[in-house]
CSV table of C-alpha atoms in Angstrom, one decimal:
chain,number,residue,atom,x,y,z
A,363,MET,CA,40.1,-11.8,312.5
A,364,THR,CA,41.5,-10.4,308.9
A,365,ASP,CA,40.7,-12.1,305.9
A,366,ARG,CA,44.5,-13.5,305.5
A,367,GLU,CA,44.3,-15.1,309.2
A,368,LEU,CA,40.8,-16.8,307.9
A,369,VAL,CA,42.3,-18.1,304.9
A,370,GLU,CA,45.3,-19.5,306.7
A,371,LEU,CA,43.2,-21.1,309.5
A,372,ALA,CA,41.2,-22.8,306.3
A,373,PHE,CA,44.7,-23.9,305.1
A,374,THR,CA,45.2,-25.6,308.4
A,375,MET,CA,42.2,-27.9,307.8
A,376,LEU,CA,43.4,-29.6,304.8
A,377,GLU,CA,45.5,-32.1,306.7
A,378,ARG,CA,42.7,-33.2,308.4
A,379,SER,CA,40.5,-34.0,304.9
A,380,TYR,CA,39.7,-37.8,304.5
A,381,VAL,CA,40.3,-37.9,300.6
A,382,PRO,CA,41.2,-41.2,299.7
A,383,TYR,CA,39.2,-41.0,296.3
A,384,SER,CA,39.6,-37.7,294.9
A,385,HIS,CA,42.9,-37.1,296.5
A,386,PHE,CA,41.7,-33.6,296.8
A,387,PRO,CA,41.8,-31.9,300.3
A,388,VAL,CA,39.5,-28.7,300.7
A,389,GLY,CA,39.8,-26.8,303.9
A,390,ALA,CA,37.1,-24.0,305.1
A,391,ALA,CA,36.7,-21.5,308.1
A,392,LEU,CA,33.4,-19.8,308.8
A,393,LEU,CA,33.5,-16.6,310.6
A,394,CYS,CA,30.4,-15.4,312.9
A,395,LYS,CA,29.6,-11.8,313.9
A,396,ASP,CA,30.7,-12.7,317.4
A,397,GLY,CA,34.4,-13.6,316.2
A,398,THR,CA,33.4,-17.5,316.7
A,399,VAL,CA,34.9,-19.3,313.9
A,400,PHE,CA,34.0,-22.8,312.7
A,401,THR,CA,36.4,-24.8,310.7
A,402,GLY,CA,35.7,-27.7,308.2
A,403,CYS,CA,37.4,-30.3,306.0
A,404,ASN,CA,35.8,-32.4,303.0
A,405,VAL,CA,35.2,-36.2,304.3
A,406,GLU,CA,34.8,-38.5,301.4
A,407,ASN,CA,32.8,-41.7,301.5
A,408,SER,CA,33.1,-44.9,299.0
A,409,ALA,CA,29.5,-44.0,298.5
A,410,PHE,CA,30.2,-40.9,296.8
A,411,GLY,CA,26.6,-39.4,297.7
A,412,SER,CA,27.6,-39.3,301.2
A,413,THR,CA,30.5,-37.2,300.9
A,414,ILE,CA,30.5,-33.8,302.7
A,415,CYS,CA,32.5,-30.7,301.6
A,416,ALA,CA,34.7,-28.7,303.7
A,417,GLU,CA,32.0,-25.9,303.6
A,418,ARG,CA,28.9,-27.8,304.7
A,419,THR,CA,31.1,-29.4,307.4
A,420,ALA,CA,32.0,-25.9,308.9
A,421,LEU,CA,28.2,-24.8,308.4
A,422,VAL,CA,26.8,-27.6,310.1
A,423,LYS,CA,29.2,-27.5,312.9
A,424,ALA,CA,28.3,-23.9,313.5
A,425,VAL,CA,24.3,-24.4,313.1
A,426,SER,CA,24.8,-27.5,315.6
A,427,GLU,CA,26.1,-25.1,318.1
A,428,GLY,CA,23.5,-22.7,317.8
A,429,HIS,CA,24.7,-20.2,315.2
A,430,ARG,CA,22.2,-19.6,312.5
A,431,ASN,CA,21.9,-16.0,310.8
A,432,ASP,CA,25.1,-14.6,312.0
A,433,PHE,CA,27.5,-15.5,309.6
A,434,VAL,CA,30.0,-13.0,308.1
A,435,THR,CA,32.8,-14.3,305.9
A,436,LEU,CA,33.8,-18.1,304.8
A,437,ALA,CA,37.1,-19.0,303.4
A,438,VAL,CA,37.3,-22.0,301.0
A,439,VAL,CA,41.0,-23.4,300.2
A,440,GLY,CA,42.7,-26.1,298.3
A,441,ASN,CA,45.8,-27.4,296.7
A,442,SER,CA,45.0,-26.3,293.2
A,443,LYS,CA,46.1,-23.8,290.8
A,444,ASP,CA,42.9,-22.6,290.2
A,445,TYR,CA,40.8,-20.9,293.1
A,446,CYS,CA,38.7,-23.5,295.0
A,447,TRP,CA,35.1,-22.7,294.4
A,448,PRO,CA,32.5,-24.0,296.5
A,449,CYS,CA,30.2,-26.7,294.5
A,450,GLY,CA,26.8,-26.0,294.0
A,451,ALA,CA,25.5,-27.8,296.7
A,452,CYS,CA,27.5,-25.8,299.0
A,453,ARG,CA,26.5,-22.8,297.6
A,454,GLN,CA,22.4,-24.0,298.2
A,455,MET,CA,23.2,-24.6,301.7
A,456,LEU,CA,25.1,-21.7,302.6
A,457,TYR,CA,22.3,-19.7,300.8
A,458,GLU,CA,19.9,-21.1,303.3
A,459,PHE,CA,21.4,-19.1,306.2
A,460,ALA,CA,23.4,-16.3,304.6
A,461,PRO,CA,22.8,-15.0,301.3
A,462,ARG,CA,24.9,-11.8,301.7
A,463,LEU,CA,27.7,-14.0,303.1
A,464,ARG,CA,31.5,-12.8,301.8
A,465,VAL,CA,33.3,-15.7,300.3
A,466,LEU,CA,37.3,-15.9,300.2
A,467,VAL,CA,38.4,-18.5,297.7
A,468,ALA,CA,42.2,-19.5,297.5
A,469,ASN,CA,44.6,-21.4,295.6
A,470,GLU,CA,47.6,-23.4,296.4
A,471,LYS,CA,49.5,-20.5,296.2
A,472,HIS,CA,47.4,-18.9,299.1
A,473,GLU,CA,46.1,-16.4,296.8
A,474,TYR,CA,42.7,-15.4,297.3
A,475,VAL,CA,39.8,-13.6,295.8
A,476,GLU,CA,36.4,-12.3,297.3
A,477,ARG,CA,32.9,-12.8,295.9
A,478,THR,CA,29.6,-12.7,297.8
A,479,LEU,CA,27.2,-16.0,297.9
A,480,ASN,CA,24.8,-13.7,296.1
A,481,GLN,CA,27.5,-13.4,292.8
A,482,LEU,CA,28.0,-17.4,293.5
A,483,LEU,CA,24.5,-18.0,293.3
A,484,PRO,CA,22.4,-15.4,291.7
A,485,ASP,CA,18.5,-15.5,292.4
A,486,GLY,CA,19.1,-18.2,294.8
A,487,PHE,CA,16.2,-20.1,296.4
A,488,GLY,CA,16.3,-19.7,300.3
A,489,PRO,CA,13.7,-19.3,302.8
A,490,ASP,CA,11.8,-16.5,301.6
A,491,GLY,CA,11.0,-18.6,298.5
A,492,MET,CA,8.7,-20.7,300.4
A,493,ASP,CA,6.3,-17.9,301.2
């Protein structure tokens, strides 16, 4: 799957977002080494702390299906003028499984840029920090 295809797949998830409070839909698509892709959207809750982001939805779906340390690229998209950057909680959760993950972030024009998770969360805390 190309980067463009992964970004466009993430955009298809915007319509599935449940965002009655922020009205800010986010879509994600997580590519594994074997070519499997897990998608996600944000799901809000009136108890705001119970809200889950699109990135974590895709990650949890992947982990629940047996994928662990085989994540290659994540696309995160939104309908905003700026790029749709992952929040701190998502960065930390992703770091647990893939500190070297490639992250593609897109804006409403479907333009995207690439960063690594290490760039987005320098000196991150992960399983190796538990030793």
